[in-house]
XYZ file of C-alpha atoms in Angstrom:
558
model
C -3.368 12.662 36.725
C -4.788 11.171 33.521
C -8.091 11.684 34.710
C -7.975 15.777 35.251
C -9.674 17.904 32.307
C -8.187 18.019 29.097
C -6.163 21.039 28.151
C -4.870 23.042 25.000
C -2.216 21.457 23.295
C 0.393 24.552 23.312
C 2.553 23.479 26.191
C 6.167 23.230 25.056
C 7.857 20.205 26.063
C 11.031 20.492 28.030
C 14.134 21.083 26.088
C 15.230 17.182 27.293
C 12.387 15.769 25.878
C 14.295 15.919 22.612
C 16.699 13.389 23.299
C 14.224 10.893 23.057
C 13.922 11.269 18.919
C 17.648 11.769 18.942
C 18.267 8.625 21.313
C 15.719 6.641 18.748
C 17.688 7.877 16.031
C 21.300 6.497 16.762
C 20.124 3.588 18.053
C 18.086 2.623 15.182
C 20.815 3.927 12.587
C 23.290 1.675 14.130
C 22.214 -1.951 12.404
C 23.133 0.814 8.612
C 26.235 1.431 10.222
C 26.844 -1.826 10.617
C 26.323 -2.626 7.014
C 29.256 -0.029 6.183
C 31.503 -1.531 9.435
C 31.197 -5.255 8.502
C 33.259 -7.427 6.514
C 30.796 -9.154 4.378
C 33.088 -11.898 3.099
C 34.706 -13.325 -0.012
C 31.953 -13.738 -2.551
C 29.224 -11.025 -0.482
C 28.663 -7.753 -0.498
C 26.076 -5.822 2.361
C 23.263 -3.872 0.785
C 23.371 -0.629 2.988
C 20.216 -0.125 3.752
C 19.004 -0.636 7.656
C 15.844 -2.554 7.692
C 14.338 -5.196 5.247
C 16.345 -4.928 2.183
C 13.375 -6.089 -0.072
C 11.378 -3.428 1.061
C 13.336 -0.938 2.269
C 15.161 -0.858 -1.434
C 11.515 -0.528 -2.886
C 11.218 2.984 -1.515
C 14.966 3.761 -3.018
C 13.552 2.303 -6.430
C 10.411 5.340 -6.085
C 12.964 7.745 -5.142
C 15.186 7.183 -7.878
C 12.232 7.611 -10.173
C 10.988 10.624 -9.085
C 14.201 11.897 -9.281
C 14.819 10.920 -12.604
C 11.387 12.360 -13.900
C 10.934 15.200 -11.220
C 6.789 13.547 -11.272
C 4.815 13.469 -8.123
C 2.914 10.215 -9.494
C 5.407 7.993 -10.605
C 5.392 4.303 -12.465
C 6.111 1.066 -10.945
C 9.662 0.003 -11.764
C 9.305 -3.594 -10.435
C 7.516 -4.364 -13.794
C 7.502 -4.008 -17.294
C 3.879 -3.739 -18.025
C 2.299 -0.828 -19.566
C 0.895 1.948 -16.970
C 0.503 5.076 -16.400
C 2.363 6.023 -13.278
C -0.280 6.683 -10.629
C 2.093 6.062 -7.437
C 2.521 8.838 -5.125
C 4.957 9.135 -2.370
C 5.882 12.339 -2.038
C 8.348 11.415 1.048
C 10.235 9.248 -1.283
C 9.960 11.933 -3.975
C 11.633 14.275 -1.351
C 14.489 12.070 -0.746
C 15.095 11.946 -4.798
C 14.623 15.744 -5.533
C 17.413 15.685 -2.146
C 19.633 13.580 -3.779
C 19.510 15.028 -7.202
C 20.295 18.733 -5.952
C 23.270 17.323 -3.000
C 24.058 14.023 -4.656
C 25.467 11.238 -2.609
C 23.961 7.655 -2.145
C 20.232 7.589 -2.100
C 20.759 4.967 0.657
C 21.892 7.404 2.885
C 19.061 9.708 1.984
C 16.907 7.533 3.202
C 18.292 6.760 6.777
C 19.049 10.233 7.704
C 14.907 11.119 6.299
C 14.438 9.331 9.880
C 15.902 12.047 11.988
C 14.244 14.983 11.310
C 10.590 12.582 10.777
C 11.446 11.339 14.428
C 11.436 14.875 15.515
C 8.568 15.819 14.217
C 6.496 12.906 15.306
C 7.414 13.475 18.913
C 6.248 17.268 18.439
C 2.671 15.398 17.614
C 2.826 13.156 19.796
C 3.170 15.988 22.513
C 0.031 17.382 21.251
C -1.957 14.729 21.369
C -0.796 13.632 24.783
C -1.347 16.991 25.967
C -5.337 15.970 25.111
C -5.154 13.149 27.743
C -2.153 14.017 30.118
C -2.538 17.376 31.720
C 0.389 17.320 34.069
C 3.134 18.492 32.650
C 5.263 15.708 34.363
C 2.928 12.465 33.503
C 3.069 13.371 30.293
C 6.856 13.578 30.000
C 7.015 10.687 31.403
C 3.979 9.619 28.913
C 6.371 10.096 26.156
C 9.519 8.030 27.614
C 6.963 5.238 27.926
C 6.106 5.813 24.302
C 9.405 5.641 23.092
C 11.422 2.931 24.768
C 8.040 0.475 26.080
C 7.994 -2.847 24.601
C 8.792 -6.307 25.398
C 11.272 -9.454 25.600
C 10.338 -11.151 22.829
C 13.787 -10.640 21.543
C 14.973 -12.998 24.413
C 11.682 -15.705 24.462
C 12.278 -16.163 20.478
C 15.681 -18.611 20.801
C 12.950 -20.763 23.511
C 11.115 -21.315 20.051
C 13.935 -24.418 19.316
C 11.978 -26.655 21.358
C 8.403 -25.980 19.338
C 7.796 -27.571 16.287
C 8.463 -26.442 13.378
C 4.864 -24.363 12.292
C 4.870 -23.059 15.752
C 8.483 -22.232 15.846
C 7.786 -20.420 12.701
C 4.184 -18.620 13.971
C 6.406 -17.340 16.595
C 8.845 -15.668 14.921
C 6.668 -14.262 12.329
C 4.382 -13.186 14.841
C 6.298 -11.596 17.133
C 9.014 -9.893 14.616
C 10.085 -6.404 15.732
C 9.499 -5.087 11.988
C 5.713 -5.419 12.825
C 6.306 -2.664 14.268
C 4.103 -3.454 17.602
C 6.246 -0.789 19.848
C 6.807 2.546 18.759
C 10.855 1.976 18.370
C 10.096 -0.452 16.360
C 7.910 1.197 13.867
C 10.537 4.084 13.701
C 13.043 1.742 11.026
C 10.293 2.784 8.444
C 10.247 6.734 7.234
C 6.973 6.128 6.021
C 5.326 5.124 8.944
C 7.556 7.874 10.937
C 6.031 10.720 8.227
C 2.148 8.939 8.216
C 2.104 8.185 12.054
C 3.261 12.133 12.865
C 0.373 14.080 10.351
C -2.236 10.992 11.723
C -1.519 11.976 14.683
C -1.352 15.785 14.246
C -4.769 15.235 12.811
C -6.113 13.622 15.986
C -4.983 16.402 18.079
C -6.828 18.611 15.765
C -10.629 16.392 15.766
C -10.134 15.687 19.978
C -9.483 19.375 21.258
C -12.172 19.591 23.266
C -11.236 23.949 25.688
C -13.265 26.662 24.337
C -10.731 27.557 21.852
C -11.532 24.064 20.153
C -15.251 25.057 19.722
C -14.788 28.369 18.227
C -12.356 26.910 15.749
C -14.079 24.008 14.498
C -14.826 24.790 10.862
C -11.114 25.340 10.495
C -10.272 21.959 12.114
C -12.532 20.894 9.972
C -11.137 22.652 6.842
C -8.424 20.653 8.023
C -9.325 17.524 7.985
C -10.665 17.393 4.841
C -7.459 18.733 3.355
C -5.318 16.618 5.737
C -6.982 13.154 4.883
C -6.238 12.857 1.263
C -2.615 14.392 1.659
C -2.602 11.378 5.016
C -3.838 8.792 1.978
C -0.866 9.941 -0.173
C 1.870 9.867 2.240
C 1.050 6.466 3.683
C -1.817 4.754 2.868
C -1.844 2.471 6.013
C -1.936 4.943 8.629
C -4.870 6.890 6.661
C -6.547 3.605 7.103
C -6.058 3.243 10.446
C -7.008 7.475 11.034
C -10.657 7.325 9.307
C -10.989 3.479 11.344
C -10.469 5.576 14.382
C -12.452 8.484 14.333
C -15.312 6.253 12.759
C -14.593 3.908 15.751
C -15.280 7.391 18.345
C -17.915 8.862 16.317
C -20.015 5.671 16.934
C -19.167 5.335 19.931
C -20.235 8.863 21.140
C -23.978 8.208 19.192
C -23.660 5.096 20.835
C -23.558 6.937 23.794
C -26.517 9.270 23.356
C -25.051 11.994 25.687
C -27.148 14.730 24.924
C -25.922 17.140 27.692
C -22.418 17.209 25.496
C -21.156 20.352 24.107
C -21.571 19.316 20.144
C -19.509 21.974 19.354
C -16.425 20.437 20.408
C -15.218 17.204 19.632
C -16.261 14.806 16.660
C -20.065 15.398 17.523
C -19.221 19.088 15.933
C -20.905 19.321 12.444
C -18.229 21.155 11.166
C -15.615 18.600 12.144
C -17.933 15.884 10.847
C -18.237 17.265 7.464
C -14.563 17.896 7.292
C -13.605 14.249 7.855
C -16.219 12.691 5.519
C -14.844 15.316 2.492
C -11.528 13.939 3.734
C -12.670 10.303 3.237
C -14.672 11.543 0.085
C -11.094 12.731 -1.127
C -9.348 9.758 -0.776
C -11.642 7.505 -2.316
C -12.127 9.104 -5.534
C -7.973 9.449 -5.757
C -7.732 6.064 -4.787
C -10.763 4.966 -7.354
C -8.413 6.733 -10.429
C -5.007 5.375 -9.251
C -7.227 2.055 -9.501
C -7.868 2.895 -12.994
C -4.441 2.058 -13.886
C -3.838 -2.080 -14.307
C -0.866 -1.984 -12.888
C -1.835 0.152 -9.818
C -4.951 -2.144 -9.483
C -2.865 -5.394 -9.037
C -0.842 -4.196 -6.290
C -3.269 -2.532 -4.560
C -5.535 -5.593 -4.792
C -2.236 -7.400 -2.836
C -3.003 -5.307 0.239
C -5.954 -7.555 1.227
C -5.328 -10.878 2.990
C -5.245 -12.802 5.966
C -2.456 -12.261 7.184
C -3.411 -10.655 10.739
C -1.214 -10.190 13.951
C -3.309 -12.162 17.725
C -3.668 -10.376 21.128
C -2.681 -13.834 22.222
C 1.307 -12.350 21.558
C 0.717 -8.856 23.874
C 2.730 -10.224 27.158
C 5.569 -11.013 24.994
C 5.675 -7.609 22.612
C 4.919 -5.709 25.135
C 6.014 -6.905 28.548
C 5.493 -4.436 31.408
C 3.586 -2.172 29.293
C 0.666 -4.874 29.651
C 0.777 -4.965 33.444
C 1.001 -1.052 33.795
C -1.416 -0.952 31.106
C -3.882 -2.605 33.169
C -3.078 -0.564 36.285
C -3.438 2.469 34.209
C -7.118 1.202 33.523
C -8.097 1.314 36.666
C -7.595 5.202 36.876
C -9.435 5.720 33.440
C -12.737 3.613 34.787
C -12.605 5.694 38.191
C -12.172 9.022 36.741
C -14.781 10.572 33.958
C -12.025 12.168 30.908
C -14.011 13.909 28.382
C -11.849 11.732 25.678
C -12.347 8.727 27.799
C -14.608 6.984 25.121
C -12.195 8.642 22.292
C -9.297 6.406 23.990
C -11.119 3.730 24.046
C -12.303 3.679 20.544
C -8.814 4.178 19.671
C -7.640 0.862 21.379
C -10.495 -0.678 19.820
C -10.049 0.344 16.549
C -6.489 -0.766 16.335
C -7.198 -3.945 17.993
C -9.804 -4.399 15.504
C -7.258 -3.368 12.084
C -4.344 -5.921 13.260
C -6.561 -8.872 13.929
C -8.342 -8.384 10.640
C -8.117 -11.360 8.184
C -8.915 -8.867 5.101
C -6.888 -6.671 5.008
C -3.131 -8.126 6.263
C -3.553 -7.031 9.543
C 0.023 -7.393 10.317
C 0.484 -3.606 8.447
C -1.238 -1.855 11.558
C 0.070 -3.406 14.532
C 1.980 0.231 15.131
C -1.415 1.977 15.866
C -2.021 0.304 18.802
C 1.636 1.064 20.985
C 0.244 5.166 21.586
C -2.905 4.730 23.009
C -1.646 1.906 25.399
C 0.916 4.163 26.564
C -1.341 6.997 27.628
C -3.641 4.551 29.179
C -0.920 3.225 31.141
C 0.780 6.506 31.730
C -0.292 7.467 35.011
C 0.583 3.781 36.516
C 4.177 4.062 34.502
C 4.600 7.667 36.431
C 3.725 5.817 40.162
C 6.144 3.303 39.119
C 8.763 5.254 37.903
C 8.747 6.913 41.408
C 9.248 4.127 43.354
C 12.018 3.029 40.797
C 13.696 6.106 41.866
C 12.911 4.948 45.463
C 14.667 1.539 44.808
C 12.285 -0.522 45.053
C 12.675 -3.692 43.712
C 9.271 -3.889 42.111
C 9.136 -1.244 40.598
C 12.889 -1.783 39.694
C 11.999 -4.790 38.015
C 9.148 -3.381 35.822
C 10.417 -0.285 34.522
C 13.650 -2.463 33.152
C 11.212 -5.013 31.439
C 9.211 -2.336 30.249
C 12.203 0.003 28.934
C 14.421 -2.543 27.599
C 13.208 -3.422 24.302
C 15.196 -0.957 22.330
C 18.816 -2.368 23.376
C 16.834 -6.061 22.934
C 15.999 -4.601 19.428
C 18.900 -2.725 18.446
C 21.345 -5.748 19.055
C 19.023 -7.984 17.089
C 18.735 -5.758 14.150
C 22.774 -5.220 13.975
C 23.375 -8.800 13.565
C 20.738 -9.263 10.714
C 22.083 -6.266 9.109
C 25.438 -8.103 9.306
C 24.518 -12.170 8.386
C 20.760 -11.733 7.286
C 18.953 -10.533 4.215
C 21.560 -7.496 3.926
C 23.876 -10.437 2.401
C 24.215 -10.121 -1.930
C 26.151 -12.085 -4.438
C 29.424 -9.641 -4.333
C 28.389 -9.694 -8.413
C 25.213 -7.626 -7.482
C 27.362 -4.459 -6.702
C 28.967 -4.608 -10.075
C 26.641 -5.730 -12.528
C 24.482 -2.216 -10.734
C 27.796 -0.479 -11.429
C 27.652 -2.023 -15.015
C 23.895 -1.270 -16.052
C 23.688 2.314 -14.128
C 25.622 3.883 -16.880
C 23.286 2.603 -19.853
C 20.429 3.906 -21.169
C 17.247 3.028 -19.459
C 15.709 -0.013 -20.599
C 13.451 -3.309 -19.111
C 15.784 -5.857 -17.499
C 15.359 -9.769 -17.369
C 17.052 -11.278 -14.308
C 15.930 -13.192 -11.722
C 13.277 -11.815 -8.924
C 16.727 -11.600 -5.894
C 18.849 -9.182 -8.490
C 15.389 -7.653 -9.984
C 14.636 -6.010 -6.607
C 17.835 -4.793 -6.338
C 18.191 -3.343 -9.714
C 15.649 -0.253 -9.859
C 17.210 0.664 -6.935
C 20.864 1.504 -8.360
C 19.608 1.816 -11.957
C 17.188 3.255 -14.147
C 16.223 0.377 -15.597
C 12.678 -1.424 -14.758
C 13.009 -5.444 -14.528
C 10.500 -7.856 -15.618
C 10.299 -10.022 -11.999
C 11.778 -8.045 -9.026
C 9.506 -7.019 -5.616
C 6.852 -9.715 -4.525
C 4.234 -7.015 -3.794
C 4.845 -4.447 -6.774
C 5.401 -7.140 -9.206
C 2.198 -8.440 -10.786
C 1.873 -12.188 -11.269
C 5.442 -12.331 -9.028
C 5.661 -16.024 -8.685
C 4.065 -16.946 -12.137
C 6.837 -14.750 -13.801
C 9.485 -15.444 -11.527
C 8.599 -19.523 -12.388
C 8.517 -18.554 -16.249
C 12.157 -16.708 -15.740
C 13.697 -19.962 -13.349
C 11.407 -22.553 -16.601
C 12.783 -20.920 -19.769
C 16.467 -19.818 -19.642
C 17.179 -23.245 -17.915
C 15.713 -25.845 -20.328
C 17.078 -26.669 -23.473
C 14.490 -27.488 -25.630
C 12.353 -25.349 -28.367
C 9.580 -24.816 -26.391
C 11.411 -22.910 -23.788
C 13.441 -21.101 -26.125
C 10.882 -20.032 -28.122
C 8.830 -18.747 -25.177
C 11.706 -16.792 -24.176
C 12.294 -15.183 -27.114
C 8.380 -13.960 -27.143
C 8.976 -12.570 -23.720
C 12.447 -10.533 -24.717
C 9.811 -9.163 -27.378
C 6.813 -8.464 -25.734
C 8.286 -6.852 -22.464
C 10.593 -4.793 -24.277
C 13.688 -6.622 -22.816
C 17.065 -4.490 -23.512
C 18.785 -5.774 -21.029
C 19.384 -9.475 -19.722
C 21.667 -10.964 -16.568
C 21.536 -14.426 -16.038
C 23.770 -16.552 -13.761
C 26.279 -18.400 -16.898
C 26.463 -21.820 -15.858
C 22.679 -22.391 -14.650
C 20.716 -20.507 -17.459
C 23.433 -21.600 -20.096
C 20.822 -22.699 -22.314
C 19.113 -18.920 -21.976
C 21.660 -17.528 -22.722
C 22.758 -18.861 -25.815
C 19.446 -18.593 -27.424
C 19.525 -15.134 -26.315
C 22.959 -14.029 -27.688
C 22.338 -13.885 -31.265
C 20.297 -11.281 -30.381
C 23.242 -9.298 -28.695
C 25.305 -6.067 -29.448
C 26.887 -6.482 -26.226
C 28.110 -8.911 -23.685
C 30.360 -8.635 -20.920
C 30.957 -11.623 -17.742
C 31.012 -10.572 -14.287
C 31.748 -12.957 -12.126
C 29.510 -16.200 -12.039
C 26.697 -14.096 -13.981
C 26.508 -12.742 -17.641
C 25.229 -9.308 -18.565
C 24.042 -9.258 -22.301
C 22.245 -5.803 -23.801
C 19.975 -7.160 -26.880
C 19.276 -5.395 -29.583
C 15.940 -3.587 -29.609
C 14.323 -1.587 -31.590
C 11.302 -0.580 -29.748
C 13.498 0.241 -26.404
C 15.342 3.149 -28.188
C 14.732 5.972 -26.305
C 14.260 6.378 -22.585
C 11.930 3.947 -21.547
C 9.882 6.516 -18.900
C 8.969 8.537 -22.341
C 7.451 5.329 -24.059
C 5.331 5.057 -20.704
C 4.399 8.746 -20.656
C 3.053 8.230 -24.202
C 0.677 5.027 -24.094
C -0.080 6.711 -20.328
C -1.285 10.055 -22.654
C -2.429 7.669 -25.554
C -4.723 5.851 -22.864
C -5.960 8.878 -21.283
């Protein structure tokens, strides 16, 4: 019963609870498969990469450039601007140093990161429910619920035809699996896999609250401080959404003014305390030096905005989960849980982050799934026995509740196969083409420039929308100047080869005619694939690789 003592989380799952990561797994590594499986069609090609090509082939780009310089902080190669590298991911630069020592696709890399990142965020996940669920059964149970909960929006979305267009639009955006509002659905990202498992491993650590808990608390808090900063560097969201948290619980427990509490245990433990404001110390003098680099600054800066996610959408992301949610509530207010308030500053917290209208809310609607399902847990475990009892209730509920991830899966195959996946069949060769040249900056358009860095190791003057500073000014100036013919354009074009160090250029041949011809004098090579041409200018300042140049004006600047 969710509203027994809390206990120590060392209780091994049971050996089945297992298949739940593996189940997530395959199902969510089906819509890659698909990309391999499908016939793209004359003129296409299928990027193979599962999820949201323009992001997803972002984190390839930062993988391929950590393996090519073997550098925990790494440089942006969406953009040819002067920096000093101050990126860190070291998941992504574990997937490169991978692929460097095994070889293979870095594509592949990727996907299979997601296995062993699922297993290891159900083993913290089983530690933290072990915190609110003491029976061992509930909180099996608690973790099904976790891991297949969500709702129909999959089948309300095609109802959208009959709204008009902005709210036909609102809904889709809104309620868009790659939100990540269920747990499933946060698992096509690695990152939020590898951020949401140490988050959550560092919750278990702050909310033990048996004996054991209080005599340890300087090396939980030793812990935190440590854990925060390396939370900031793997994924900067969910260390966000951590210190929001246990800020949220530590002001609700002085809110609270218990004074008959044990303050050794728990966040009211000075030891703890201290540890998570070092922590938060940490981060923001590592984040205040990345910020000292222009380039880092710009993107970072694209993090705030308003783009936020509305409680009004809960009954369709999350179906049955809201009903047993609110059953589960009932329990919580009847029964007095030492991490009662904790919960509830966690729901309130992440409420709070993917409503907010500064900071793009929409990036933490995946904190919020966990602490629903433990507050629903013991109603999901009543229901799930009369479900075994046939009833028809109960029947009923559990399906709406459970059947999100086939609703997903099925959706996310057929993107895979007709949505964004979907390149110019040219993309695949003109990669092919530029992988084997020397590493220079690329002019193409912003589509082919996010591919690029990806399956080259060249950098490209427009490519991702969020790592590319001034993206739609530069993307503009790219689409203005190698389509006009006139002096102004070509002159302004010829000033941007120079200043950005351009070595390499790939422009579609019958639209950018005119850019092209005022950029071949300047060629040593030039070579037509398909409806695009590839030319490789002569310059003198891009001799060399072009990571060195940065690593010098980086240690000039410094």
């Amino acid at each position: 019963m969710a509203t027994s003592s809390a206990t120590q989380p060392t209780d091994r799952p049971p050996r089945w609870l297992w298949l739940l990561p593996g189940t997530i797994a395959a199902l969510r590594a089906l819509p890659w498969i698909a990309t391999y499986a499908s016939d793209p069609g004359a003129g296409s090609a299928l990027l193979h990469v599962g999820y949201i090509p323009k992001d997803l082939l972002q984190y390839v780009a930062f993988a391929r450039e950590s393996a090519a310089t073997g550098a925990l902080f790494v440089a942006d190669p969406f953009t040819t601007e002067p920096q000093d590298g101050r990126f860190a991911l070291p998941l992504l630069a574990l997937v490169g140093a991978v692929h460097a020592l095994a070889g293979g696709a870095l594509t592949t890399w990727l996907e299979l990161a997601r296995v062993p990142l699922l297993f290891a965020w159900f083993a913290a996940l089983w530690r933290v429910l072990a915190l609110f669920v003491a029976a061992p059964r509930e909180r099996a149970l608690a973790c099904v619920l976790v891991a297949f909960s969500g709702g129909l929006e999959v089948l309300a979305r095609p109802l959208g035809a009959a709204l008009p267009v902005e709210a036909r639009a609102e809904l889709a955006q809104a309620t868009w699996q790659m939100n990540g509002w269920t747990s499933f659905a946060a698992a096509y990202n690695p990152l939020w896999l590898a951020g949401g498992a140490l988050a959550l491993s560092l919750l278990a650590l702050a909310w033990r609250t048996d004996g054991a808990a209080a005599r340890t608390a300087a090396a939980r808090g030793a812990a935190l401080a440590a854990g925060l900063p390396a939370l900031y560097l793997l994924h900067p969201y969910s260390a966000v959404a951590l210190g929001a948290v246990l800020l949220a619980h530590l002001l609700v427990e002085l809110a609270r003014g218990d004074a008959a509490r044990d303050v050794r245990t728990g966040l009211r433990a000075p030891a703890i305390a201290a540890g998570a404001a070092a922590g938060a110390l940490a981060v923001a003098a590592l984040a205040g030096w990345q910020r000292r680099d222009p380039v880092f600054a710009t993107t970072a800066a694209a993090a705030l905005g308003d783009q936020q996610l509305s409680p009004f959408w809960y009954p369709l992301v999350y179906g049955g989960l809201c009903v047993l949610a609110l059953r589960g509530a009932r329990d919580w207010v009847r029964g007095a849980h030492p991490l009662r308030f904790a919960l509830l500053a966690w729901i309130g917290a992440a409420i709070w982050l993917h409503t907010s209208s500064l900071l793009n809310g929409y990036h933490f609607a995946a904190q919020l799934h966990v602490p629903l399902c433990i507050l629903a847990a013991p109603a999901f475990a009543r229901a799930w026995s009369d479900a075994r009892a046939l009833r028809p209730g109960a029947l009923a509920l559990c399906a709406a509740t459970l059947a999100a991830p086939v609703l997903h899966t099925a959706e996310s195959v057929v993107d895979a196969r007709d949505g964004a996946h979907r390149v110019p069949a040219e993309y695949a060769a003109i990669a092919d083409a530029l992988a084997a040249r020397p590493p220079g900056n690329a002019l193409t358009g912003p589509r082919l420039g996010n591919v690029l860095p990806a399956f080259t190791p060249h950098r490209v003057y427009v490519g991702h929308h969020f790592l590319t500073p001034r993206y739609r000014e530069r993307s503009e100036q790219v689409a203005d100047w190698t389509t006009r013919d006139d002096d102004a354009a070509r002159d302004a074009l010829l000033a941007l080869v120079r200043d950005a160090r351009i070595r390499y250029a790939v422009l579609p041949t019958g639209r950018a005619a005119p850019g092209i011809a005022t950029l071949a004098a300047r060629a040593v090579h030039a070579q037509e694939i398909g409806r695009y041409t590839v030319l490789e200018l002569a310059c003198e300042a891009c001799e060399g690789n072009a990571r060195g140049e940065e690593e010098a004006r980086g240690a000039g600047g410094e």
